[in-house]
PDB file of C-alpha atoms in Angstrom:
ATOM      1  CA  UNK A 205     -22.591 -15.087  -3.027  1.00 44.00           C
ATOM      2  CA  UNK A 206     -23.356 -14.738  -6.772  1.00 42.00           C
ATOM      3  CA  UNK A 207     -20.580 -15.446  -9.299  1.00 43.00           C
ATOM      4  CA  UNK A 208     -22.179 -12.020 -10.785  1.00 41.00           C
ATOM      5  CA  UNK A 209     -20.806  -9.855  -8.387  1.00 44.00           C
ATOM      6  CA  UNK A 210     -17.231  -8.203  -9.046  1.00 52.00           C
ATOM      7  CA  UNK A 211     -14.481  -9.122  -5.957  1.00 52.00           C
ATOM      8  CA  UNK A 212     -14.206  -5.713  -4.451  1.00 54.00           C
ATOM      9  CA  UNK A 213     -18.092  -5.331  -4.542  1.00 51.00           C
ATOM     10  CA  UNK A 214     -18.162  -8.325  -2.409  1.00 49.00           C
ATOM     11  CA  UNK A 215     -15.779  -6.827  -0.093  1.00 52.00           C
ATOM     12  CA  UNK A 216     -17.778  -3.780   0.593  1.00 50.00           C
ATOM     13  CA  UNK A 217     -21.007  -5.831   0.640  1.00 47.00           C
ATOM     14  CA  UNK A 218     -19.504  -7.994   3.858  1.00 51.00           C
ATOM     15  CA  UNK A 219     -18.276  -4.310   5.616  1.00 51.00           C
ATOM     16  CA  UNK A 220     -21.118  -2.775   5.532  1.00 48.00           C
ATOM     17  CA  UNK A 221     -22.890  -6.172   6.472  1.00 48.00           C
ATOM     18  CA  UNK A 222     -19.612  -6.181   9.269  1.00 46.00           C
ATOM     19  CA  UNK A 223     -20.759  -2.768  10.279  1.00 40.00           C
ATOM     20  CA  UNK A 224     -23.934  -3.211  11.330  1.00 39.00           C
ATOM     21  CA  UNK A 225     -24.055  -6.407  12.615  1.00 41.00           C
ATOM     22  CA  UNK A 226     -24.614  -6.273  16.854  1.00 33.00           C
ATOM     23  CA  UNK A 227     -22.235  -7.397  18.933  1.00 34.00           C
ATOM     24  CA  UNK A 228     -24.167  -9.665  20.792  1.00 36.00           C
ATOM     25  CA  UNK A 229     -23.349 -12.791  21.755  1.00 36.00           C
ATOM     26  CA  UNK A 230     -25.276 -15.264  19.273  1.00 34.00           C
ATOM     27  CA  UNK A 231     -24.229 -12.871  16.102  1.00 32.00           C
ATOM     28  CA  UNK A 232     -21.478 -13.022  13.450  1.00 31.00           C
ATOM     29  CA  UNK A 233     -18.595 -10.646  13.656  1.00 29.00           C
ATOM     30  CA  UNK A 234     -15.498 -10.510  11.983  1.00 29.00           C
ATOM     31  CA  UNK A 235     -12.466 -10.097  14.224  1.00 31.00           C
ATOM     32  CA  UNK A 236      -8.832 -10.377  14.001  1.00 35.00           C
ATOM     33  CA  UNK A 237      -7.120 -14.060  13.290  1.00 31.00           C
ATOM     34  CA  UNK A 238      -4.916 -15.299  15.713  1.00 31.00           C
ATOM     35  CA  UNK A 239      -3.047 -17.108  12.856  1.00 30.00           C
ATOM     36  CA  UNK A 240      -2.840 -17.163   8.796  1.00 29.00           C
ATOM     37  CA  UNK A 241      -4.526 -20.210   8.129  1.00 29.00           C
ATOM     38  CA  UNK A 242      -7.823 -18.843   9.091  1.00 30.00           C
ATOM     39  CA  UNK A 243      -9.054 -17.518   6.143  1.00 30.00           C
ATOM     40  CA  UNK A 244     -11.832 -17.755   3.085  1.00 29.00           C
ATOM     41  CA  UNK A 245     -10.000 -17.887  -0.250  1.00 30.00           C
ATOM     42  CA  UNK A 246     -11.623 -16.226  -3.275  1.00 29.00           C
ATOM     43  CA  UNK A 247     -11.576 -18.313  -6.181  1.00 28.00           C
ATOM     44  CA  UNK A 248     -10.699 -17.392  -9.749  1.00 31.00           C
ATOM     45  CA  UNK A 249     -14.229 -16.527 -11.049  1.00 34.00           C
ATOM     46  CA  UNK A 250     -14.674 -14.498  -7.896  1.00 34.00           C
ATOM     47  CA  UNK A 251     -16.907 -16.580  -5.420  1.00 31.00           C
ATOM     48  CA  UNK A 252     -16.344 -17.680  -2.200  1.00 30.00           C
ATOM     49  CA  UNK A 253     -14.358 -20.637  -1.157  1.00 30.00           C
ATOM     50  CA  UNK A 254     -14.838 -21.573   2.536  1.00 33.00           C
ATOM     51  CA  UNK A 255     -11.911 -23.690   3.473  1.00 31.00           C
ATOM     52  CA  UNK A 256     -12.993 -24.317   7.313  1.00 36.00           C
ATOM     53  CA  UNK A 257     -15.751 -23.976   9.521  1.00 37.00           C
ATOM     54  CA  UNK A 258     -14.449 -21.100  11.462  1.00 40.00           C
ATOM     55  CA  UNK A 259     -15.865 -17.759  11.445  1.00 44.00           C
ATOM     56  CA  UNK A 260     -13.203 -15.866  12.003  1.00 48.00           C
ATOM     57  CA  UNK A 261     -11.405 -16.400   8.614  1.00 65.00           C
ATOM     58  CA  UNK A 262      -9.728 -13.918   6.460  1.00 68.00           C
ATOM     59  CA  UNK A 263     -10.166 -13.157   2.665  1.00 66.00           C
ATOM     60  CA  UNK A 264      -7.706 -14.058   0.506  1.00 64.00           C
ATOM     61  CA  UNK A 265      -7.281 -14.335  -3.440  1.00 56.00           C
ATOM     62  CA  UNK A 266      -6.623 -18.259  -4.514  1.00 53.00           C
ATOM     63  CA  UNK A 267      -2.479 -18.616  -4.523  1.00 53.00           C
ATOM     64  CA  UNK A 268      -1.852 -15.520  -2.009  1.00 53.00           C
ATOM     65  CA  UNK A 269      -0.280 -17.660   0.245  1.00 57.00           C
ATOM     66  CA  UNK A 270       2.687 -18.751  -2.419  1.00 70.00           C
ATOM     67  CA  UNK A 271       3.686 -15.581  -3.981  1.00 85.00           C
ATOM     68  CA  UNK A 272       6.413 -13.174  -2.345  1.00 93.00           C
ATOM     69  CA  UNK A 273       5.231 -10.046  -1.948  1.00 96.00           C
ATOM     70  CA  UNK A 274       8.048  -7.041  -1.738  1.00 97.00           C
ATOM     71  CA  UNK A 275       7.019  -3.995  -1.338  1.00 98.00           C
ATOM     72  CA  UNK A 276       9.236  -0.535  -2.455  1.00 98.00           C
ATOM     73  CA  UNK A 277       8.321   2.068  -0.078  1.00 99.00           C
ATOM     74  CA  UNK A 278      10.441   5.941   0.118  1.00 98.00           C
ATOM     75  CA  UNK A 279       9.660   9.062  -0.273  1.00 98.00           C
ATOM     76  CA  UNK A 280       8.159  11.009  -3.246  1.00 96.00           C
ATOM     77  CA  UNK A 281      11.031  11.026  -5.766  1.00 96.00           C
ATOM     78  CA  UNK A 282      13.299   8.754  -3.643  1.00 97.00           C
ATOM     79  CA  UNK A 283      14.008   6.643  -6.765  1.00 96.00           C
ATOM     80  CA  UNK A 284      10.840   4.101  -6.642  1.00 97.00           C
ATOM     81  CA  UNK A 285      10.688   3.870 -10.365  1.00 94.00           C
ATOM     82  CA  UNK A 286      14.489   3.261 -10.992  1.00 95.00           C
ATOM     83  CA  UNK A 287      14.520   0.248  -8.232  1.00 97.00           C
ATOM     84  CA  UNK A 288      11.506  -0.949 -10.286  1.00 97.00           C
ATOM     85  CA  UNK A 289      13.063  -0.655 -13.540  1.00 96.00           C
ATOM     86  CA  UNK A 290      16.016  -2.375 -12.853  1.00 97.00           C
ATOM     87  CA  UNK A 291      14.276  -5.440 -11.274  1.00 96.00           C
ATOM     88  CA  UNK A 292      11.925  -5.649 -14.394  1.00 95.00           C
ATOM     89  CA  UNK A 293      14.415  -7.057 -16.324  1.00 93.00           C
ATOM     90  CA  UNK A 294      14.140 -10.362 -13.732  1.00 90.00           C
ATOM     91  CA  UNK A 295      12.150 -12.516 -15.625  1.00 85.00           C
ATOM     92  CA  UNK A 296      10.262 -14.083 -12.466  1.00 90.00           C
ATOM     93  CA  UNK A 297       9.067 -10.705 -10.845  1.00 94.00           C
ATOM     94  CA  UNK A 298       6.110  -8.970 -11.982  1.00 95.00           C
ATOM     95  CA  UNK A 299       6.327  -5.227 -10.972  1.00 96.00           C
ATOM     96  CA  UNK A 300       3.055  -3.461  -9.729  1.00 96.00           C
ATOM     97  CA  UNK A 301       3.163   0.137  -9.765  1.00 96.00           C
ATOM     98  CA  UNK A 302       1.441   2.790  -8.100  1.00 96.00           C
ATOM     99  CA  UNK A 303      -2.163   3.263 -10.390  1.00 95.00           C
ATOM    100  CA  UNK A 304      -1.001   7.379 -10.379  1.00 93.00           C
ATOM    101  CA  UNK A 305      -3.110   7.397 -13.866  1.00 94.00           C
ATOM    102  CA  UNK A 306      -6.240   6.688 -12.359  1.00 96.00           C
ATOM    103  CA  UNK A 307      -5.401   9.096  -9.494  1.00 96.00           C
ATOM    104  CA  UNK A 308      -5.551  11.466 -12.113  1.00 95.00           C
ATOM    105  CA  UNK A 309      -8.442  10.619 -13.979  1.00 96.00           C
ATOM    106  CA  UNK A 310     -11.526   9.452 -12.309  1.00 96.00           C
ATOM    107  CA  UNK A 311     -14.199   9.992 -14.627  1.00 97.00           C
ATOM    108  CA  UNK A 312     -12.525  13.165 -16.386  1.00 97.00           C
ATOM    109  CA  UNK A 313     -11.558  14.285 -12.718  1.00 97.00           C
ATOM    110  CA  UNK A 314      -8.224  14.813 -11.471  1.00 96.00           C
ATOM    111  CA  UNK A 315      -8.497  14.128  -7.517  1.00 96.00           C
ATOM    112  CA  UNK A 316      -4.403  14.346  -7.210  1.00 94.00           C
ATOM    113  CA  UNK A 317      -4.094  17.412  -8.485  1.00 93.00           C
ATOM    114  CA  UNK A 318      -7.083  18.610  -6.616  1.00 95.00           C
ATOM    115  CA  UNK A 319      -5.744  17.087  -3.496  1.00 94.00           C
ATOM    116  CA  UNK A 320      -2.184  19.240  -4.026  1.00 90.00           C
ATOM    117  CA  UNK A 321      -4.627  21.866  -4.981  1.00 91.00           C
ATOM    118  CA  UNK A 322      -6.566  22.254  -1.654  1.00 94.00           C
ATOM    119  CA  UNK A 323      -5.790  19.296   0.611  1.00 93.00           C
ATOM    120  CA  UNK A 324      -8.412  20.125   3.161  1.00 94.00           C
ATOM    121  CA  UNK A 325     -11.079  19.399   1.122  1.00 95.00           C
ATOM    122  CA  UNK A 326      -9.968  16.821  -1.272  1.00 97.00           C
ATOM    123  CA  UNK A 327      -7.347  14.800   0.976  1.00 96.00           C
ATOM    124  CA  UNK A 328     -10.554  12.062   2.182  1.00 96.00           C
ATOM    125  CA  UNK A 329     -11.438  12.532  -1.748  1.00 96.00           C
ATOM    126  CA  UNK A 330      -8.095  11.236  -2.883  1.00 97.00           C
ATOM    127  CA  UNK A 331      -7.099   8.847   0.206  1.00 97.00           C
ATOM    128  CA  UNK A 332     -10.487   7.056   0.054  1.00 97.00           C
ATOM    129  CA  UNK A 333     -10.011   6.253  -3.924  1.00 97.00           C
ATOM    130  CA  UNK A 334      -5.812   5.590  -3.154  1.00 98.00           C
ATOM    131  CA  UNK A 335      -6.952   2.987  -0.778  1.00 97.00           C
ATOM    132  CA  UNK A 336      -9.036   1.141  -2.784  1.00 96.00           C
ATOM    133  CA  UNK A 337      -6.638   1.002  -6.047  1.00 97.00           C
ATOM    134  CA  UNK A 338      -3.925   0.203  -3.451  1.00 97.00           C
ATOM    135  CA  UNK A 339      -6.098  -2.722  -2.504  1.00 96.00           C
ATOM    136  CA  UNK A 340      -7.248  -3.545  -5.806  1.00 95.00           C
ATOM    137  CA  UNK A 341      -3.241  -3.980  -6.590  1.00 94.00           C
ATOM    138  CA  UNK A 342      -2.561  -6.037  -3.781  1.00 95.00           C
ATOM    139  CA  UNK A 343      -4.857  -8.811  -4.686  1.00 93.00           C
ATOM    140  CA  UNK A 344      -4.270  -8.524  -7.878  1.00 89.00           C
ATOM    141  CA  UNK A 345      -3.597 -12.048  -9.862  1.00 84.00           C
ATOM    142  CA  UNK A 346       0.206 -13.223  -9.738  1.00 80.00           C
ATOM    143  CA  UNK A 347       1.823 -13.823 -13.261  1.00 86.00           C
ATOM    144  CA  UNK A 348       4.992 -14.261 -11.714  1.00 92.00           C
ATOM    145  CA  UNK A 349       6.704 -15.885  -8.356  1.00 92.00           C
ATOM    146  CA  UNK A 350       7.863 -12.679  -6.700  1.00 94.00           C
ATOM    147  CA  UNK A 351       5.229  -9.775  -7.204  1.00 95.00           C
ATOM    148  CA  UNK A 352       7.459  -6.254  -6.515  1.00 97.00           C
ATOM    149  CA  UNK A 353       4.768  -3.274  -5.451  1.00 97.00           C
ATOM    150  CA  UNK A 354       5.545   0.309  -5.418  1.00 98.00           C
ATOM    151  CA  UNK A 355       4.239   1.147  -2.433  1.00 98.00           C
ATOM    152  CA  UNK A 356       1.700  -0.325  -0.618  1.00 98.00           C
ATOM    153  CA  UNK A 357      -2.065   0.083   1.034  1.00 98.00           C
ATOM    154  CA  UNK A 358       0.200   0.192   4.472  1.00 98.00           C
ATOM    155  CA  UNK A 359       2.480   3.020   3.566  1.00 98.00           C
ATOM    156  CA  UNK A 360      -0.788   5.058   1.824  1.00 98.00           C
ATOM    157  CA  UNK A 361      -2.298   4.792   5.633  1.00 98.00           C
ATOM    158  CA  UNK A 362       0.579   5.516   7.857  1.00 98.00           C
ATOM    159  CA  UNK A 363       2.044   7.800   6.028  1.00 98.00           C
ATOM    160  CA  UNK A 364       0.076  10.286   3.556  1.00 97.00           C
ATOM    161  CA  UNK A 365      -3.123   9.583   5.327  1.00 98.00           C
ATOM    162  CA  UNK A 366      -1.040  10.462   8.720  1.00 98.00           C
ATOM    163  CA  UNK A 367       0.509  13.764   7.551  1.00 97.00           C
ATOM    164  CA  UNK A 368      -2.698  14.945   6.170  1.00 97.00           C
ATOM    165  CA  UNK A 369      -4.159  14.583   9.712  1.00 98.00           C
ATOM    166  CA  UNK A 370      -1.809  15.826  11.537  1.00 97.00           C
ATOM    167  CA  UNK A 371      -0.802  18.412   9.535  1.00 96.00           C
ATOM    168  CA  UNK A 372      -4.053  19.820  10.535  1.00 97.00           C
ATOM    169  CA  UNK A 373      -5.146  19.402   6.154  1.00 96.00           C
ATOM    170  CA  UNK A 374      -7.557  16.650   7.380  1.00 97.00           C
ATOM    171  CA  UNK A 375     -10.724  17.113   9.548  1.00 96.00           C
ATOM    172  CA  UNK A 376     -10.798  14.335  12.336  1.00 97.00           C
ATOM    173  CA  UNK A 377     -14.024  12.891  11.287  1.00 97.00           C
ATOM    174  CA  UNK A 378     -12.275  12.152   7.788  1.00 97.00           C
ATOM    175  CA  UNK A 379      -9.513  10.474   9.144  1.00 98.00           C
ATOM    176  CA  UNK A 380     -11.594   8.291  11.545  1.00 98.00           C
ATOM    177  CA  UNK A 381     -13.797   7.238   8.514  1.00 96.00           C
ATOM    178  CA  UNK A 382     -10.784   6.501   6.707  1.00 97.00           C
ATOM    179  CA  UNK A 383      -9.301   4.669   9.603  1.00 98.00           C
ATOM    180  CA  UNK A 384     -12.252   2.480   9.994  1.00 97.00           C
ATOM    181  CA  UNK A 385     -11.743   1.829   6.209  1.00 96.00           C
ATOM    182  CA  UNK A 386      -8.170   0.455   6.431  1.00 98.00           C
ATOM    183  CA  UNK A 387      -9.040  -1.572  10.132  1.00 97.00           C
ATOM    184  CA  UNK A 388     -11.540  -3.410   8.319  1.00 97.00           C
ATOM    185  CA  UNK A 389      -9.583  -4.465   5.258  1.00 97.00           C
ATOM    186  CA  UNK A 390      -6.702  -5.373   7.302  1.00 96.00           C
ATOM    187  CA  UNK A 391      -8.370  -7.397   9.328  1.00 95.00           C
ATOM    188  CA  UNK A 392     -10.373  -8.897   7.364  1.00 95.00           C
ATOM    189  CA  UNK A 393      -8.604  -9.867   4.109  1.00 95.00           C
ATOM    190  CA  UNK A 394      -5.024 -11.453   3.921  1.00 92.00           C
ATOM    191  CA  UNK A 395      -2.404  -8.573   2.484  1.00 95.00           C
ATOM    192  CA  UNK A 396       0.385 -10.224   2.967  1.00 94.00           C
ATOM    193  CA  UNK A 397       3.999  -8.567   2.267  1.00 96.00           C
ATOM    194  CA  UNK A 398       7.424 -10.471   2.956  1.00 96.00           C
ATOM    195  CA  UNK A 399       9.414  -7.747   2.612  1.00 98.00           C
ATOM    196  CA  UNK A 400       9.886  -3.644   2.634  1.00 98.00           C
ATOM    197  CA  UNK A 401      12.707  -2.097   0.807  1.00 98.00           C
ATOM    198  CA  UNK A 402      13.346   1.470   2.216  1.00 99.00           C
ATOM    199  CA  UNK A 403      14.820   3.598  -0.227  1.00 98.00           C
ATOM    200  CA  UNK A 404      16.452   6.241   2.455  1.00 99.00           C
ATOM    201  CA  UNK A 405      16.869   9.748   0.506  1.00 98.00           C
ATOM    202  CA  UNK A 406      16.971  12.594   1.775  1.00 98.00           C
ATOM    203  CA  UNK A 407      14.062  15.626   1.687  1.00 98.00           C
ATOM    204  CA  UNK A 408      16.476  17.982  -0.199  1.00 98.00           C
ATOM    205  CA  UNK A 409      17.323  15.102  -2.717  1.00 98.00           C
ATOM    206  CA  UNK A 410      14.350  14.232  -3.813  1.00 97.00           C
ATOM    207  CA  UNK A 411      13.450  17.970  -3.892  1.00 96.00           C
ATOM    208  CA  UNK A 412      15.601  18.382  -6.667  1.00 94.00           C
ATOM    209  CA  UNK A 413      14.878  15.367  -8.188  1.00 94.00           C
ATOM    210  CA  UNK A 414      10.911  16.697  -8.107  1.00 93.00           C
ATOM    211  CA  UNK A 415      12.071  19.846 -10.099  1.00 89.00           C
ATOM    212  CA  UNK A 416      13.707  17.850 -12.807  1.00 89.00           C
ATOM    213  CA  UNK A 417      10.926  15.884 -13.491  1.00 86.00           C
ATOM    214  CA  UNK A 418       8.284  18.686 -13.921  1.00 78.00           C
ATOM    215  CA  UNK A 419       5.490  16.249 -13.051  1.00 80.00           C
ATOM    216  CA  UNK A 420       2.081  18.676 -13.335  1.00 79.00           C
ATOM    217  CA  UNK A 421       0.733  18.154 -10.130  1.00 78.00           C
ATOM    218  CA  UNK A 422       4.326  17.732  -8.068  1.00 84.00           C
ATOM    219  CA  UNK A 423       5.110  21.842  -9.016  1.00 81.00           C
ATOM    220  CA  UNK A 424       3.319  22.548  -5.943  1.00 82.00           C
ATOM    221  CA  UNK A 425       4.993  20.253  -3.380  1.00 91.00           C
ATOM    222  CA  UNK A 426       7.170  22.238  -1.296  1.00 94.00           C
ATOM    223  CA  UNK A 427      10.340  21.171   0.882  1.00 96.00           C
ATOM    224  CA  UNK A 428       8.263  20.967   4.174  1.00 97.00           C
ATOM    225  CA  UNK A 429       6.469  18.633   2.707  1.00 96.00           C
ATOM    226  CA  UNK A 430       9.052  15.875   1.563  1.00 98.00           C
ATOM    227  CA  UNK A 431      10.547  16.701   5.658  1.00 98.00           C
ATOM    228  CA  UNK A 432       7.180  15.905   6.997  1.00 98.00           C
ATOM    229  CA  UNK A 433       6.935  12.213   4.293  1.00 98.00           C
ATOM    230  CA  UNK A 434      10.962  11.595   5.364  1.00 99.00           C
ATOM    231  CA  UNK A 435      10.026  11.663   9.025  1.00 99.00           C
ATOM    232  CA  UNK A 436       6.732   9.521   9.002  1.00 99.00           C
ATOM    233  CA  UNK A 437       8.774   7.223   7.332  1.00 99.00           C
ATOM    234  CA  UNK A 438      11.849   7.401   9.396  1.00 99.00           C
ATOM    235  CA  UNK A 439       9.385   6.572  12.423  1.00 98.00           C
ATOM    236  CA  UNK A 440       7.863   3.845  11.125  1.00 98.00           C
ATOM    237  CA  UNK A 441      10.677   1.882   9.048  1.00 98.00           C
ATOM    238  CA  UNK A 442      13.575   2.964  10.938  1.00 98.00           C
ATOM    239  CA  UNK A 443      12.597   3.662  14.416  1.00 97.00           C
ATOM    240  CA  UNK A 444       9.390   1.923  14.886  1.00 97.00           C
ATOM    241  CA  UNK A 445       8.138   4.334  16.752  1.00 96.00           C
ATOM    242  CA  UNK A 446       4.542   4.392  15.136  1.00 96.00           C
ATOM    243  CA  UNK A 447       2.335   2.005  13.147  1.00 96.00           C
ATOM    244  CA  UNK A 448       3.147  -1.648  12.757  1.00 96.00           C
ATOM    245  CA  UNK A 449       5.696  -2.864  10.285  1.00 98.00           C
ATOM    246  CA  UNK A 450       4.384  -5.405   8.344  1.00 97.00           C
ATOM    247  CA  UNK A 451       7.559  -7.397   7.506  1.00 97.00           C
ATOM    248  CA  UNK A 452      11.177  -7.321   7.486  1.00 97.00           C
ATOM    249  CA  UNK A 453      12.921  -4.255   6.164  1.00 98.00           C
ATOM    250  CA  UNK A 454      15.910  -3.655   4.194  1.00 97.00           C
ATOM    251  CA  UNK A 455      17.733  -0.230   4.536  1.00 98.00           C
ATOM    252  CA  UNK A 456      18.857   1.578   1.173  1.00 98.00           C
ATOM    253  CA  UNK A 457      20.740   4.378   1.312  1.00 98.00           C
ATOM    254  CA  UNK A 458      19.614   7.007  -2.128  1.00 97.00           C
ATOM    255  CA  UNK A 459      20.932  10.353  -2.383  1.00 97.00           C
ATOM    256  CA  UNK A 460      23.758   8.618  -5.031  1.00 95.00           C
ATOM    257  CA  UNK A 461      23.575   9.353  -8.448  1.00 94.00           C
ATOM    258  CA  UNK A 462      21.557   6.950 -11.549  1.00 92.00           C
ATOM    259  CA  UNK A 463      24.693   4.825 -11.121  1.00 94.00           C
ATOM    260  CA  UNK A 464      25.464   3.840  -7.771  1.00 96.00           C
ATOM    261  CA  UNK A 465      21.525   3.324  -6.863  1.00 96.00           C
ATOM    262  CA  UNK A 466      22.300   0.620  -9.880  1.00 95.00           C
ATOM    263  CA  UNK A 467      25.173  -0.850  -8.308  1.00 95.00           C
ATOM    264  CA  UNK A 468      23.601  -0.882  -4.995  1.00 96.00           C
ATOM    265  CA  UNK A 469      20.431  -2.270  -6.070  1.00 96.00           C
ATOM    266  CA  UNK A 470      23.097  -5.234  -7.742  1.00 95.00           C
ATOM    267  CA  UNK A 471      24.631  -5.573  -4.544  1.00 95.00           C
ATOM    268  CA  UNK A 472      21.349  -6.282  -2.701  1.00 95.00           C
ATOM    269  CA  UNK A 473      20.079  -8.567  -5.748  1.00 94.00           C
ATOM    270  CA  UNK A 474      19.996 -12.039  -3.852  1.00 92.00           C
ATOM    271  CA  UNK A 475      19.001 -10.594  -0.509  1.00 91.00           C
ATOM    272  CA  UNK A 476      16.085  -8.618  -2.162  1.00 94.00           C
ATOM    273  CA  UNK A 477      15.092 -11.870  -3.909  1.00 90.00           C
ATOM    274  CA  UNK A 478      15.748 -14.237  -1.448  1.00 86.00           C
ATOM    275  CA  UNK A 479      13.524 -12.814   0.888  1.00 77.00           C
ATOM    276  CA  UNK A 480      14.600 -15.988   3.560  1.00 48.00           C
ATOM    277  CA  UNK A 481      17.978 -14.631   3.806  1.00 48.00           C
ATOM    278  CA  UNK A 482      17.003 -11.853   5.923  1.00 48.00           C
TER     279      UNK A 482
END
């Protein structure tokens, strides 16, 4: 593989190359590990570093495997950014958050606004270009030991992916392509996350929190849809009931006000950062 070719070229390069590939028994084929240490590591100026002889190894950036990875997830308006905020001022986390700029500027085009807009036609639009800046932001360089994500390329999949679906706002053959998509990267590159924080708020709180904002493109959101986010996430971080949970996951309650979240988010310092603990 050429030095000359950027990292997430490479990665679309080797699925499409996955894709059509045979299945018979003499070819390649990329498959799920049965542990970690199978991998190939991408090195700093982007080429390939093949670290055993198996073929069954998974992608990962040089160093993955020593950061901590903690990942915010909660509903729209559930208080991502002030849980964010408050942890920048730790001097050995680097916060990541959600690329919502280039969501609403591709090119001059604003595909989240468009996707409020008319979700039928522009959900695959959005979700296709969410899940490849999510992905872009996971293997991202580390600066720091602990790297603190808003979000994640999990929760864009199982949950606003999901409710467009079945919602009936995405056609089926969208979310299968889209599907195939996120079963490819997750089985074939390492995305490793040590720990979900659930910020648990309420659909009527973070409705009001949405209208004192006055984000552009959140004017449109109604309450039905914050219910139908709250339960997908309900089902997957509190009940497990639907897609796999990735790692551990810590429980915060949010309706409070600016300062209780602060004391709370104080309270669960060490056990945030000590990610062992748990």
């Amino acid at each position: 593989m050429s030095a000359s070719f950027s990292r997430l070229e490479f990665l679309f390069i080797s699925a499409q190359r996955a894709v059509t590939q045979t299945v018979c028994g003499g070819c390649r084929r990329w498959r799920q590990l049965p542990v970690w240490s199978q991998r190939r590591a991408l090195s700093q100026n982007n080429t390939i570093i093949n670290i055993n002889n198996s073929n069954t190894e998974k992608l990962v950036r040089n160093g993955d495997n020593k950061k901590t990875v903690i990942c915010i997830e909660g509903n729209i308006a559930s208080g991502k950014t002030t849980c964010l905020e408050y942890f920048s001022r730790t001097s050995n986390i680097e916060i990541v958050t959600e690329p919502i700029s280039k969501w609403r500027n591709v090119r001059g085009h604003n595909p989240l606004a468009l996707m409020y807009q008319d979700p039928q036609r522009w959900g695959i639009t959005l979700q296709t270009y969410v899940q490849l800046t999510m992905l872009e932001r996971h293997l991202s360089a580390a600066s720091a030991p602990v790297m603190m994500l808003e979000r994640s390329i999990f929760s864009a999949k199982y949950i606003f992916v999901e409710n467009l679906y079945r919602s009936g706002q995405m056609p089926e053959v969208d979310y299968a392509v889209l599907s195939e998509w996120f079963d490819w990267i997750t089985t074939n590159i390492f995305l490793p996350v040590d720990l979900i924080v659930y910020l648990q708020t309420s659909p009527q709180t973070c409705h009001e929190r949405l209208k004192q904002r006055c984000r552009e493109e959140e004017k449109v959101i109604p309450l039905e849809y914050l219910e139908s986010i709250h339960q997908l996430y309900e089902d997957w971080l509190i009940r497990f009931t639907s897609s796999p949970v990735p790692a551990p996951v810590l429980v915060i309650p949010s309706d409070c006000d600016l300062q209780k979240m602060l004391h709370r988010y104080e309270e669960h310092r060490d056990k945030i950062l000590t990610v062992s603990n748990l």
